[in-house]
């Protein structure tokens, strides 16, 4: 600190975390706790040595044991103690494993024993000499022996426990005894124990300084005794500072060198890029803990380090006055960090503006000029009075004394019987489920009792038995043979459930739990206590099974309430919490009926459920109210405005909003969030949430405050979606897959058309398969909640992007106007007043209206951003619809395609096919006036209705070339050419292929075998066409690719040698060994199971599969 500096004592104290200080070696005079020798150690050591005298003697007598060590050891055993003899015996005891595995403790007791028996000077000499005896570990053919070393042995960690304990004992002895030890150890400084003497006696700083200069190789001992920056620099100069990444050395340096350690720690930070993340973070945290200007400057100069910014912000909070001074100084300079320093200074002043005057005397003229040049923050809106606020933000329940009602526990509830609930025709459908062709058949005269009592049966035999044996026999099997068909065809199990109904519940549940994602559907009919328990466990939003759990609850509704009662009214724990949540979901919007259902089962249960459902949700608080991290300061956040007046929440209310958000969890949003949303301006809330999120990012995204991300879903808006989506797409590539998956919940929670559009786009196309699959599950969950398929939901998610109903948009600049149009790929363009088409909207000029022009320009920019996000996806969807044969009802076609302001621009560029009751009846295109036209440009009328689309039995789809004759293809292509209609993808002129007669009867398509090897990256590229990648095996190899086709089947490519994901597939080539059509899993298909002939494919699917395989094998 300079002579003119103001005194900020609170910013000059080094405060190490208690967990760090606990690892610092004790030092005399440092205020360490009093340490005294363990009075029992002498007896314990004596007993152990006496019991092992013979074995220790054998070590000493080994001809390879150093003779001097042997003599000293034997003398010690004979009752003639010397420090060397004591060290030898201790080493031998460790060598023969009589002092074993808990080495740091058990070796340390020798120091206590020696101190008690022979005194401090003896013990200190022995402790020093232990470190220079090398033990060669023994075996039957190579007995243990001892050798003298010429330096302390760093790698013998157990032996270091002895001098470590001795150093601790020396912290508490009186001055005379300590001086005697100094005198006793000084002669050892000419031998191999030299560095150990400096370690044992860190007060002898002349020794330490000399050793740092002359025997630097013993840095690992000396580092615990250095106290000056000069000693430290000498000891770990240059790149050797990286040694500080080890916490025991780093903490010792911080504790005893203090701020003078900053340069060495900074050098270690520079060299830590290749170290483990926790080591990097530890070094950065250490640098920013040091209370000095030099440490602050060193940290600031390293702000580009990906982990430094959060730590520097914490340093600014820890030392606010120092930060203000140093940031002003750097901002006034011309270094590379001047701009960064100025940005941080402006931010810092928002939080610590009150220090502005108090530090002025410490600043030079240039720094003062920078400080004075920063304008104070813009005035904030007037603060709302308490009378305008909801009670939650004035006196929330967590700030009041509250007595939580004791939960009702009913242990005597009758257990509801297991049952099944079928939808119309479902049981028969399950009973008729197609079985595998090779399913086992039991003879009609089977002796069932003998069969069950005989040798064990195969899994397929058990499964067949359940279908073919008498009920009495089958039920005995169900009771005693659970899990007997773990690998078998799910269709068999459907048939088993249809036959045995509730009696199969536990067997099926056990089977499902082996692979819930693939098998959960088998649980749909069951209403059973154990099944309900599992359904409740699947409800948390972060579980991939939540969509299924919600569909199960929706299917059974109030009828499921009794099976949740035993857990919901049972003892406290996770099962109770999950069951209570299930009851709340079932009772949503029908609480009275839910209570009545519970009461019908049990009167006491009805009262308990009523109490659960009617309790004030604001009082549903955890035992411990979460604390918002100290990284967040509300001075950095935008104000939250009230919904009905231009006033802002006071700071105390903002703090309560933060607690309200922190109380919420995915799937369990605290009821106070609804109060906040109802009371506050939505736009200001969304900006507030995004500002918190940015602060969270800037401060390293601490996991303890993960609520910040999910809060975006509770109070975010469409702009939040646009900002968050690019991060979601990027996070998996930054090892943040979990965070990206959590952010999908945010998009779903926001729930607007824009949010769901972006969620659907991620589900369809993102380069990270794990994220894409989770997004698909989330879309399925949302769609199921609306009673739609994911495709139907996607139709409803396409925003109009601000276009008028007729699909037009006029941008008004005042003196001039522009009309927006779209090309075949939905890329927007504008047409000016002269009819000239422009790719981009010109910027407002001097003659344009000052208000209209900028607003119109901003509107076009926002629209273009949204269209860019959805354009490619919409094109892909229509091509996929053509390939997969998707059909829209006439009403859906009109409402979501023809009438949509944006989508119709694509619709009019395609040829459409009409079917009635599945029978093809005609083709049409959409004219520019949105009427329908046939091949002769005559109005096209759909059966049963006029031009305005009438009856729902009429379905419409994107026409595939194979649905037209050759003449029809040419005629329609000519019409589109005459009207200069450019198509978004190849519809006319699309390459088509056919299976040969031989291929139709084959299960393996061999026509591509002659094409040799295909680059692995080209194979993986099939994913962009809807192919699924096989799971990587133990060696990270993908063995197959699969393409879903109609009928629940898959075309499977078997690969050799397999694509190594560890190597990224680079420069690898694959042989397409088999191309199969599978009814079951692709993994089973490559083993030859569950195959069907390719003739099962319809002509369009076969053509598209052949086209994709042709492109793969001819263009790679």
XYZ file of C-alpha atoms in Angstrom, residues 553-933:
381
model
C -52.293 -40.924 -14.805
C -54.375 -39.420 -17.588
C -55.663 -42.847 -18.609
C -56.798 -43.944 -15.156
C -57.573 -40.579 -13.562
C -59.670 -40.710 -10.388
C -59.790 -44.490 -10.497
C -56.088 -44.573 -9.638
C -56.433 -42.601 -6.396
C -56.845 -45.653 -4.076
C -53.606 -47.272 -5.251
C -51.618 -44.123 -4.368
C -53.109 -43.794 -0.861
C -50.845 -46.300 0.974
C -47.701 -44.387 -0.060
C -49.208 -40.886 0.039
C -50.437 -41.429 3.611
C -47.542 -43.615 4.717
C -44.336 -42.764 6.528
C -42.293 -39.744 5.473
C -39.834 -40.230 2.654
C -39.330 -40.077 -1.082
C -42.164 -42.535 -1.803
C -44.655 -40.399 0.110
C -43.552 -37.198 -1.626
C -43.862 -38.856 -5.044
C -47.303 -40.296 -4.291
C -48.542 -36.930 -2.982
C -47.428 -35.347 -6.250
C -49.318 -38.003 -8.208
C -52.471 -37.222 -6.207
C -52.067 -33.505 -6.882
C -51.780 -34.147 -10.621
C -54.843 -36.394 -10.668
C -56.823 -33.898 -8.573
C -55.911 -30.871 -10.674
C -59.199 -29.174 -11.547
C -61.302 -31.809 -9.761
C -60.233 -31.705 -6.113
C -63.724 -32.441 -4.742
C -64.079 -35.551 -6.870
C -60.607 -36.691 -5.812
C -61.454 -36.293 -2.126
C -64.721 -38.167 -2.660
C -62.898 -41.046 -4.337
C -60.406 -41.264 -1.456
C -63.216 -41.102 1.112
C -65.114 -43.834 -0.712
C -62.131 -46.083 -0.165
C -61.495 -44.968 3.433
C -63.091 -42.105 5.405
C -59.868 -41.150 7.198
C -58.029 -41.229 3.887
C -60.602 -38.855 2.416
C -60.006 -36.344 5.207
C -56.232 -36.639 4.814
C -56.388 -36.130 1.046
C -58.649 -33.130 1.553
C -56.100 -31.627 3.948
C -53.358 -32.285 1.415
C -55.229 -30.667 -1.459
C -56.659 -27.696 0.425
C -53.579 -26.615 2.401
C -52.326 -23.179 1.380
C -49.734 -23.831 -1.286
C -47.791 -20.778 -0.087
C -47.146 -22.597 3.191
C -45.715 -25.643 1.424
C -42.120 -24.832 2.319
C -39.035 -26.967 2.871
C -37.506 -27.260 6.330
C -34.554 -25.193 5.132
C -35.181 -22.075 3.077
C -32.592 -21.809 0.279
C -30.079 -18.978 0.408
C -29.383 -17.113 -2.815
C -25.670 -17.182 -3.669
C -23.575 -14.164 -2.739
C -22.572 -13.837 -6.405
C -25.900 -12.156 -7.126
C -26.376 -8.473 -6.298
C -29.754 -6.937 -7.096
C -28.061 -3.645 -7.945
C -26.911 -5.343 -11.172
C -30.413 -6.420 -12.141
C -33.089 -4.503 -14.031
C -36.117 -3.384 -12.019
C -39.266 -5.469 -11.775
C -42.298 -3.338 -12.572
C -45.764 -3.911 -11.231
C -48.294 -5.106 -13.764
C -50.719 -2.208 -13.390
C -48.478 0.774 -12.637
C -45.053 2.110 -13.697
C -43.508 1.490 -10.291
C -40.788 -0.954 -9.348
C -40.538 -3.450 -6.528
C -38.454 -2.243 -3.580
C -35.204 -4.086 -2.897
C -36.686 -6.112 -0.041
C -39.460 -7.353 -2.311
C -36.925 -8.225 -5.021
C -35.026 -10.320 -2.484
C -38.281 -12.162 -1.764
C -38.844 -12.742 -5.468
C -35.414 -14.375 -5.599
C -36.260 -16.649 -2.677
C -39.573 -17.491 -4.339
C -37.720 -18.592 -7.462
C -35.088 -20.473 -5.467
C -37.833 -22.390 -3.617
C -39.069 -23.827 -6.900
C -37.855 -27.005 -8.505
C -38.640 -28.602 -11.846
C -42.044 -30.183 -11.492
C -42.662 -28.516 -8.118
C -42.969 -24.809 -8.791
C -43.593 -22.914 -5.571
C -47.051 -21.332 -5.551
C -45.489 -17.931 -4.929
C -44.271 -17.851 -8.516
C -47.883 -17.525 -9.686
C -48.355 -14.619 -7.272
C -45.276 -12.884 -8.668
C -46.407 -13.428 -12.257
C -49.867 -12.100 -11.515
C -48.550 -8.987 -9.762
C -45.626 -7.996 -11.992
C -45.147 -6.792 -15.542
C -44.353 -9.875 -17.700
C -41.740 -8.166 -19.877
C -39.847 -6.776 -16.887
C -39.966 -10.188 -15.192
C -38.508 -11.845 -18.274
C -35.692 -9.289 -18.479
C -35.057 -9.721 -14.757
C -34.818 -13.513 -15.159
C -32.456 -13.224 -18.113
C -30.236 -10.787 -16.202
C -30.005 -13.279 -13.320
C -29.140 -16.002 -15.809
C -26.372 -13.885 -17.340
C -24.957 -13.159 -13.892
C -25.080 -16.876 -13.129
C -23.175 -17.611 -16.331
C -20.628 -14.889 -15.651
C -20.043 -16.272 -12.165
C -19.327 -19.786 -13.369
C -22.848 -21.241 -13.186
C -22.616 -22.536 -9.586
C -24.588 -25.760 -9.358
C -26.033 -24.826 -5.970
C -28.036 -22.128 -7.736
C -29.313 -24.230 -10.622
C -32.766 -22.742 -10.051
C -31.586 -19.760 -12.103
C -31.838 -21.761 -15.320
C -35.202 -23.304 -14.553
C -36.582 -19.916 -13.441
C -36.381 -18.831 -17.077
C -39.201 -21.275 -17.741
C -41.399 -19.781 -15.046
C -41.068 -16.078 -15.910
C -39.371 -16.041 -19.338
C -40.903 -15.088 -22.678
C -40.305 -15.535 -26.395
C -37.190 -13.376 -26.333
C -35.846 -15.621 -23.592
C -36.377 -18.559 -25.953
C -34.471 -16.872 -28.777
C -31.570 -16.123 -26.471
C -31.464 -19.516 -24.783
C -31.843 -21.839 -27.774
C -28.358 -21.233 -29.262
C -26.868 -22.051 -25.859
C -28.872 -25.272 -25.633
C -27.578 -26.345 -29.020
C -23.966 -25.561 -28.033
C -23.817 -26.858 -24.452
C -23.429 -30.605 -25.180
C -20.277 -29.795 -27.152
C -18.941 -28.036 -24.047
C -19.486 -31.073 -21.792
C -22.738 -29.615 -20.497
C -25.251 -32.161 -21.759
C -27.111 -32.229 -18.427
C -27.557 -28.463 -18.503
C -28.831 -28.597 -22.080
C -31.382 -31.256 -21.126
C -32.531 -29.146 -18.175
C -32.955 -26.207 -20.543
C -35.375 -28.262 -22.645
C -37.676 -28.169 -19.637
C -37.347 -24.387 -19.721
C -38.604 -24.230 -23.301
C -41.492 -26.557 -22.465
C -42.346 -24.532 -19.366
C -42.455 -21.252 -21.293
C -44.834 -23.101 -23.564
C -45.512 -20.407 -26.151
C -45.680 -21.235 -29.837
C -42.180 -19.816 -30.295
C -40.826 -21.865 -27.375
C -42.363 -25.100 -28.618
C -41.245 -24.333 -32.172
C -37.627 -24.127 -31.012
C -38.046 -27.237 -28.861
C -39.415 -29.129 -31.848
C -36.565 -27.882 -34.035
C -34.041 -29.261 -31.523
C -35.927 -32.555 -31.462
C -35.624 -32.788 -35.232
C -32.152 -31.475 -35.884
C -29.249 -30.980 -33.528
C -25.904 -32.699 -33.910
C -25.970 -34.244 -30.428
C -28.103 -37.387 -30.477
C -28.611 -37.490 -26.719
C -30.025 -33.983 -26.668
C -32.137 -34.648 -29.755
C -33.690 -37.725 -28.176
C -34.477 -35.926 -24.942
C -36.085 -33.090 -26.908
C -38.258 -35.628 -28.728
C -39.393 -37.046 -25.416
C -40.250 -33.567 -24.219
C -42.231 -32.847 -27.374
C -44.068 -36.163 -26.951
C -44.869 -35.160 -23.365
C -46.286 -31.810 -24.449
C -48.236 -33.393 -27.303
C -49.676 -36.103 -25.038
C -50.897 -33.418 -22.674
C -52.813 -31.856 -25.573
C -54.106 -35.154 -26.959
C -52.044 -34.788 -30.140
C -49.289 -36.613 -31.942
C -45.915 -34.882 -32.137
C -46.531 -34.164 -35.835
C -49.916 -32.632 -35.106
C -48.339 -30.525 -32.385
C -45.625 -29.399 -34.792
C -48.315 -28.159 -37.212
C -49.717 -25.977 -34.477
C -46.325 -24.634 -33.416
C -45.378 -22.769 -36.549
C -45.592 -19.052 -35.655
C -46.983 -16.526 -38.108
C -43.868 -14.358 -37.653
C -45.959 -11.223 -37.670
C -47.417 -11.770 -41.155
C -50.945 -10.757 -42.041
C -53.543 -13.497 -42.463
C -53.066 -13.463 -46.228
C -49.327 -14.103 -45.774
C -48.250 -10.583 -46.662
C -46.368 -7.962 -44.713
C -45.945 -4.301 -45.585
C -43.063 -2.481 -43.951
C -43.766 1.228 -43.705
C -40.839 3.683 -43.751
C -43.166 6.674 -44.196
C -42.196 8.043 -47.630
C -41.516 4.526 -48.933
C -42.899 1.053 -48.324
C -41.694 -2.490 -48.865
C -43.616 -5.726 -49.404
C -42.193 -8.917 -47.876
C -42.072 -12.111 -49.916
C -40.570 -15.587 -49.544
C -38.679 -17.862 -51.922
C -38.922 -21.654 -52.189
C -36.847 -22.157 -49.037
C -38.813 -19.532 -47.061
C -35.952 -17.053 -47.245
C -37.562 -13.610 -46.937
C -36.965 -10.814 -49.439
C -38.543 -7.400 -49.973
C -39.968 -5.640 -52.998
C -39.609 -1.871 -53.044
C -42.032 0.705 -54.387
C -40.478 0.361 -57.861
C -41.104 -3.381 -57.947
C -37.445 -4.255 -57.494
C -36.724 -7.342 -55.420
C -34.106 -6.904 -52.695
C -32.470 -9.599 -50.571
C -32.364 -7.359 -47.536
C -34.337 -4.441 -46.201
C -32.351 -1.210 -46.504
C -31.474 0.667 -43.355
C -33.610 3.724 -42.584
C -32.341 6.868 -44.238
C -32.460 10.549 -43.369
C -35.669 11.125 -45.309
C -37.538 8.190 -43.714
C -39.946 8.639 -40.840
C -37.954 8.731 -37.594
C -40.400 6.474 -35.760
C -41.909 4.240 -38.443
C -38.700 3.300 -40.253
C -36.653 2.014 -37.281
C -39.675 0.085 -35.985
C -40.250 -1.509 -39.405
C -36.555 -2.367 -39.738
C -36.542 -4.000 -36.292
C -39.724 -5.908 -37.130
C -38.178 -7.334 -40.296
C -34.996 -8.308 -38.425
C -36.993 -10.184 -35.746
C -39.130 -11.885 -38.386
C -36.071 -12.948 -40.393
C -34.507 -14.424 -37.250
C -37.601 -16.497 -36.508
C -38.036 -17.595 -40.128
C -34.392 -18.652 -40.329
C -34.991 -20.944 -37.355
C -38.058 -22.649 -38.784
C -37.593 -22.551 -42.576
C -35.334 -25.564 -43.040
C -37.380 -27.520 -40.523
C -40.636 -26.857 -42.386
C -39.089 -27.921 -45.692
C -37.770 -31.084 -44.031
C -41.180 -31.823 -42.508
C -42.988 -31.632 -45.842
C -40.427 -33.849 -47.568
C -40.655 -36.321 -44.681
C -44.464 -36.248 -44.966
C -44.169 -37.150 -48.646
C -41.752 -40.004 -47.946
C -43.594 -41.416 -44.929
C -47.069 -40.941 -46.355
C -48.371 -38.634 -43.665
C -51.944 -37.477 -44.165
C -53.824 -34.428 -42.878
C -57.538 -34.311 -42.405
C -59.207 -31.747 -44.616
C -59.777 -29.518 -41.586
C -56.130 -29.758 -40.513
C -54.971 -29.012 -44.051
C -57.101 -25.904 -44.175
C -56.430 -24.611 -40.653
C -52.733 -25.299 -40.278
C -51.353 -25.374 -43.826
C -53.507 -23.495 -46.298
C -54.592 -20.748 -43.912
C -51.230 -20.300 -42.225
C -49.643 -16.951 -43.198
C -46.158 -18.413 -43.576
C -46.559 -22.129 -44.259
C -48.829 -21.584 -47.234
C -45.832 -20.130 -49.112
C -44.460 -23.681 -49.141
C -47.832 -25.351 -49.586
C -48.400 -23.567 -52.895
C -45.092 -24.889 -54.256
C -46.077 -28.546 -53.840
C -48.421 -31.010 -55.536
C -50.996 -32.554 -53.207
C -52.789 -35.885 -53.344
C -56.339 -36.427 -52.069
C -57.583 -39.696 -50.628
C -61.010 -40.757 -49.479
C -61.121 -43.630 -47.038
C -57.536 -44.447 -48.057
C -58.366 -44.499 -51.789
C -56.509 -42.048 -54.038
C -59.003 -39.740 -55.778
C -57.027 -36.885 -57.315
C -54.290 -34.247 -57.241
C -54.267 -30.478 -56.856
C -52.022 -27.498 -56.354
C -52.666 -24.279 -54.435
C -52.953 -21.178 -56.585
C -51.667 -17.748 -55.559
C -55.151 -16.764 -54.393
C -55.214 -19.884 -52.154
C -57.816 -21.643 -54.260
C -57.222 -25.225 -55.333
C -56.568 -26.077 -58.975
